[in-house]
Short mmCIF file of C-alpha atoms in Angstrom, two decimals:
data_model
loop_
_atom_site.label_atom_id
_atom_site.label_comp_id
_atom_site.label_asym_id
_atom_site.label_seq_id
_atom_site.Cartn_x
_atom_site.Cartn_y
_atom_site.Cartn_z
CA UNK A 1 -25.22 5.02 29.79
CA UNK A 2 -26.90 3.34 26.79
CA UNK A 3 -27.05 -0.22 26.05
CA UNK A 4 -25.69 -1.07 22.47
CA UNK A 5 -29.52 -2.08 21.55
CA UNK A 6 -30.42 1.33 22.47
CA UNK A 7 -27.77 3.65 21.07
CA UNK A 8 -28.16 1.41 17.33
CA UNK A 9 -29.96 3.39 14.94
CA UNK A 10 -31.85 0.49 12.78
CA UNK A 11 -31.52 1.69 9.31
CA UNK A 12 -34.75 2.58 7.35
CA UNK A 13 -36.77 3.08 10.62
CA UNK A 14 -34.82 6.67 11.54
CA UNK A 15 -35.00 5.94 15.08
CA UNK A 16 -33.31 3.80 17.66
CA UNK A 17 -35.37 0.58 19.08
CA UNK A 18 -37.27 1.38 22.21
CA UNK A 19 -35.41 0.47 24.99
CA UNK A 20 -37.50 -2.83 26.16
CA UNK A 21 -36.89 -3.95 22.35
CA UNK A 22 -34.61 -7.08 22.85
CA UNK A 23 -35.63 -9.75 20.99
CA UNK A 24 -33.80 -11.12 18.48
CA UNK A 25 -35.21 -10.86 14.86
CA UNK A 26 -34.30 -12.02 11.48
CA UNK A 27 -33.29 -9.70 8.89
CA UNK A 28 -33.83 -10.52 4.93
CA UNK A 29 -30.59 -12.01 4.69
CA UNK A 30 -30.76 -15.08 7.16
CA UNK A 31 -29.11 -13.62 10.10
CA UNK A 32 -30.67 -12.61 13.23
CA UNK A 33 -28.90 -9.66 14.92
CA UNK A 34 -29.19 -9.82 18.09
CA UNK A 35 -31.72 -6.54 19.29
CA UNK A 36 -31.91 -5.13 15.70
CA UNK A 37 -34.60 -6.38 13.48
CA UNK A 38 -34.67 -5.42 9.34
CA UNK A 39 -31.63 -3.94 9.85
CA UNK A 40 -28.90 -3.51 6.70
CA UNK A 41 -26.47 -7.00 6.70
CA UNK A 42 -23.65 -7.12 4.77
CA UNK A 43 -21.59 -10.33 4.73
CA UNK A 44 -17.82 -9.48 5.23
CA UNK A 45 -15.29 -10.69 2.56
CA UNK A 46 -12.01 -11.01 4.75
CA UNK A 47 -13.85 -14.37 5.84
CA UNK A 48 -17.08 -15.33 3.78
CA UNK A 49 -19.36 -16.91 6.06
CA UNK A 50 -21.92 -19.73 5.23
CA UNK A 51 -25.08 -20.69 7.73
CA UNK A 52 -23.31 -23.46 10.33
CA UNK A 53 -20.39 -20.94 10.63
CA UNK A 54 -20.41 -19.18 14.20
CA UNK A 55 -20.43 -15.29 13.40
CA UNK A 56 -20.54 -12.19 14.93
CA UNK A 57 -21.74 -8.56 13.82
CA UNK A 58 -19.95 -5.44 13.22
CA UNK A 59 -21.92 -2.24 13.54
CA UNK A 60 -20.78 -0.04 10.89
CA UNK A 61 -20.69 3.71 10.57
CA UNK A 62 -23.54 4.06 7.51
CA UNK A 63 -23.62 0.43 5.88
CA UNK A 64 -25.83 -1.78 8.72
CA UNK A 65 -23.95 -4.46 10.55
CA UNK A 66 -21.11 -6.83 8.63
CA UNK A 67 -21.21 -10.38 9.00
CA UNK A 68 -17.97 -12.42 10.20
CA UNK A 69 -17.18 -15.53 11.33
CA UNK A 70 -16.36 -15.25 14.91
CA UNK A 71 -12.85 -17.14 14.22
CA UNK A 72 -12.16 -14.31 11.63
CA UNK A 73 -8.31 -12.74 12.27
CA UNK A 74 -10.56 -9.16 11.99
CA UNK A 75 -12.59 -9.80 14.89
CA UNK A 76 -9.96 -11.15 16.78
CA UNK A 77 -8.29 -7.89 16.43
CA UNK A 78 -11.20 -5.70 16.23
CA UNK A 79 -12.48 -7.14 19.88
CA UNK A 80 -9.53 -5.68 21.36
CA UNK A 81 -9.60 -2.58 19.97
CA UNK A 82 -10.82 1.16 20.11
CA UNK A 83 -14.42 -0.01 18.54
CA UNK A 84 -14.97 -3.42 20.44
CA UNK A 85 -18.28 -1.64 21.46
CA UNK A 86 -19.63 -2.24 17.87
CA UNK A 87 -18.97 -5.88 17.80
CA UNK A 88 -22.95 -7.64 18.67
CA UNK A 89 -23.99 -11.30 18.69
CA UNK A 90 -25.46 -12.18 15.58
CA UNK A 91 -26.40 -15.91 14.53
CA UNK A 92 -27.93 -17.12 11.40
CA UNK A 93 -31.42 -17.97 11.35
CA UNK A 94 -32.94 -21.58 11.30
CA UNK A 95 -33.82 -22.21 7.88
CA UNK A 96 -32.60 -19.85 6.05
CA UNK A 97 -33.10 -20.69 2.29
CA UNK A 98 -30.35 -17.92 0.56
CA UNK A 99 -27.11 -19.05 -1.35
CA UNK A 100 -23.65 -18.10 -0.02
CA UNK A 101 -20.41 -17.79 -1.88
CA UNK A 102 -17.05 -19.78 -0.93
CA UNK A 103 -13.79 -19.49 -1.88
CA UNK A 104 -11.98 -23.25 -2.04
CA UNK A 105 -8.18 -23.37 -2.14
CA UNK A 106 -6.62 -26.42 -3.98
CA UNK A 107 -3.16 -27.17 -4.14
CA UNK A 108 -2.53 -30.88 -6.90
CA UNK A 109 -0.24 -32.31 -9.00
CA UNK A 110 -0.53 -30.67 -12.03
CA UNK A 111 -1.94 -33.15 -14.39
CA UNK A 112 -4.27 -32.94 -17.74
CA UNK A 113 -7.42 -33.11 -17.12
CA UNK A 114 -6.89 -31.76 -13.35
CA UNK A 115 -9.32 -29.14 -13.79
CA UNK A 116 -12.18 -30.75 -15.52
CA UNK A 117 -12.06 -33.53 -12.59
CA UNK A 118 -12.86 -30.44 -10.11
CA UNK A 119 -15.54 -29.03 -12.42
CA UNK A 120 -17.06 -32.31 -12.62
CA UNK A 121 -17.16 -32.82 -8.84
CA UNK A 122 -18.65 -29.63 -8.29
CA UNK A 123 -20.80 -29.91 -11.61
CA UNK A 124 -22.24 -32.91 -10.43
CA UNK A 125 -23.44 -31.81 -7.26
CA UNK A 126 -24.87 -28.93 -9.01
CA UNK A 127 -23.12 -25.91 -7.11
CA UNK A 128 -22.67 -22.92 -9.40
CA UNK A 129 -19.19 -21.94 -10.03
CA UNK A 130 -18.27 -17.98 -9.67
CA UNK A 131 -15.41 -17.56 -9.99
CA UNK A 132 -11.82 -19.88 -11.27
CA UNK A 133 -8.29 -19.00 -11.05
CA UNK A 134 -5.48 -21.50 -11.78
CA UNK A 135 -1.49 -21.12 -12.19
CA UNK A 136 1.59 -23.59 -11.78
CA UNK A 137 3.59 -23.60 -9.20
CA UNK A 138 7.64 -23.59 -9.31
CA UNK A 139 7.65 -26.80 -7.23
CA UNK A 140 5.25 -28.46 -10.03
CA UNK A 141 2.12 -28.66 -8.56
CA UNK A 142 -1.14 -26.47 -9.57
CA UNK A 143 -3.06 -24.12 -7.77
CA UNK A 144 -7.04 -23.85 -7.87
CA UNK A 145 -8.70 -21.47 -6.64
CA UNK A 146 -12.39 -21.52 -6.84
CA UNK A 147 -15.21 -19.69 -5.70
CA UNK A 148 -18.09 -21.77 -5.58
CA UNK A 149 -22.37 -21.33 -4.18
CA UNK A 150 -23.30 -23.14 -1.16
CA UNK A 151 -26.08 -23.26 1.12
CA UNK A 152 -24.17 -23.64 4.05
CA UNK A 153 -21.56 -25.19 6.13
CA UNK A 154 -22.21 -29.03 5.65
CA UNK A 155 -22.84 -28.35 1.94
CA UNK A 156 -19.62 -26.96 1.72
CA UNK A 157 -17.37 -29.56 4.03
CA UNK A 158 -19.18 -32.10 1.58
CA UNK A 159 -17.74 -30.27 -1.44
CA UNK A 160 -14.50 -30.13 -0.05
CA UNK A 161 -13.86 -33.87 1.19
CA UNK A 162 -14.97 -34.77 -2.54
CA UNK A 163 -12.38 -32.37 -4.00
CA UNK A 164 -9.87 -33.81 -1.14
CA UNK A 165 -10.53 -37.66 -2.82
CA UNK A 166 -9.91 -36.43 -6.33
CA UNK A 167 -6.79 -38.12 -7.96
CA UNK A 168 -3.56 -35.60 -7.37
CA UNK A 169 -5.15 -33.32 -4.96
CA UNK A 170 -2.38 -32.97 -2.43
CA UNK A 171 -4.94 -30.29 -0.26
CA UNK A 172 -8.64 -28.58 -0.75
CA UNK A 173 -9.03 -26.22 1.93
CA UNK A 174 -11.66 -23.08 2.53
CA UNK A 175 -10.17 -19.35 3.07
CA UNK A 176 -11.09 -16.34 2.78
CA UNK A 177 -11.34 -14.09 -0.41
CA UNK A 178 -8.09 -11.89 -0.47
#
């Protein structure tokens, strides 16, 4: 039978790797796929990774190979299922340059000026914001949600312990994008 690296048809090329064709290479997007070079790499939204995270590849049917973290609840269940086959090591490469988006979960007091302290903190270490979503809770505190650029991992857990020291802010915690 076929090795994975043989039976993976590396989209654009029309034709699967020759056999002896092993070695890691980096796609465009900052992942190396482990046996596939240039291939199609989608980042997977059930978990958003960021370059530091651990991840893992998904070989899709038509759309390349989809990024997740390795901890992600999909792969978890995905390695035990019908497809496991399609799962390949994947791991980002050094010095990769791209942005990645992260979704931050904040749970405060609710307070005025609550959400211009998190702008500022993010503001002031220059990381884009995407996206902001922000309703009371019955119990009286607030709920941030925020989707923010990063370049990776540390950049991130920096962002976060800031947000964590912010006056109120009862938790600031990464998840995925529902």
């Amino acid at each position: 039978s076929k090795s994975l690296e043989e039976s993976v048809i590396v989209p654009g090329t029309g034709a699967a790797p020759a056999a002896g064709q092993v070695k890691p290479k980096r796609s465009d997007s900052g992942i190396v796929v482990e046996g596939l070079g240039n291939c199609l790499v989608k980042f997977a939204k059930c978990c958003t990774p960021v370059p530091g995270d651990p991840v893992i590849g998904f070989i899709t049917r038509g759309y390349g190979v989809s990024i997740h973290k390795a901890d992600c609840q999909n792969v978890k269940i995905g390695l035990q299922g019908e497809n496991k086959d399609r799962w390949i090591k994947a791991h980002w490469a050094v010095n990769s340059s791209s942005a990645f988006r992260a979704t931050i979960d904040i749970i405060a007091d609710d307070r005025t000026a609550l959400i211009a302290d998190i702008t500022t903190a993010i503001a002031s270490n220059h990381l884009p914001i995407h996206e902001i979503n922000a309703h009371y809770l019955k119990n009286g505190n607030a709920n941030i949600i925020l989707t923010i650029e990063v370049s990776g991992i540390d950049q991130l857990k920096s962002i976060i312990l800031r947000l964590q020291k912010i006056p109120g802010v009862i938790s600031a915690e990464r998840t995925g994008k529902q």
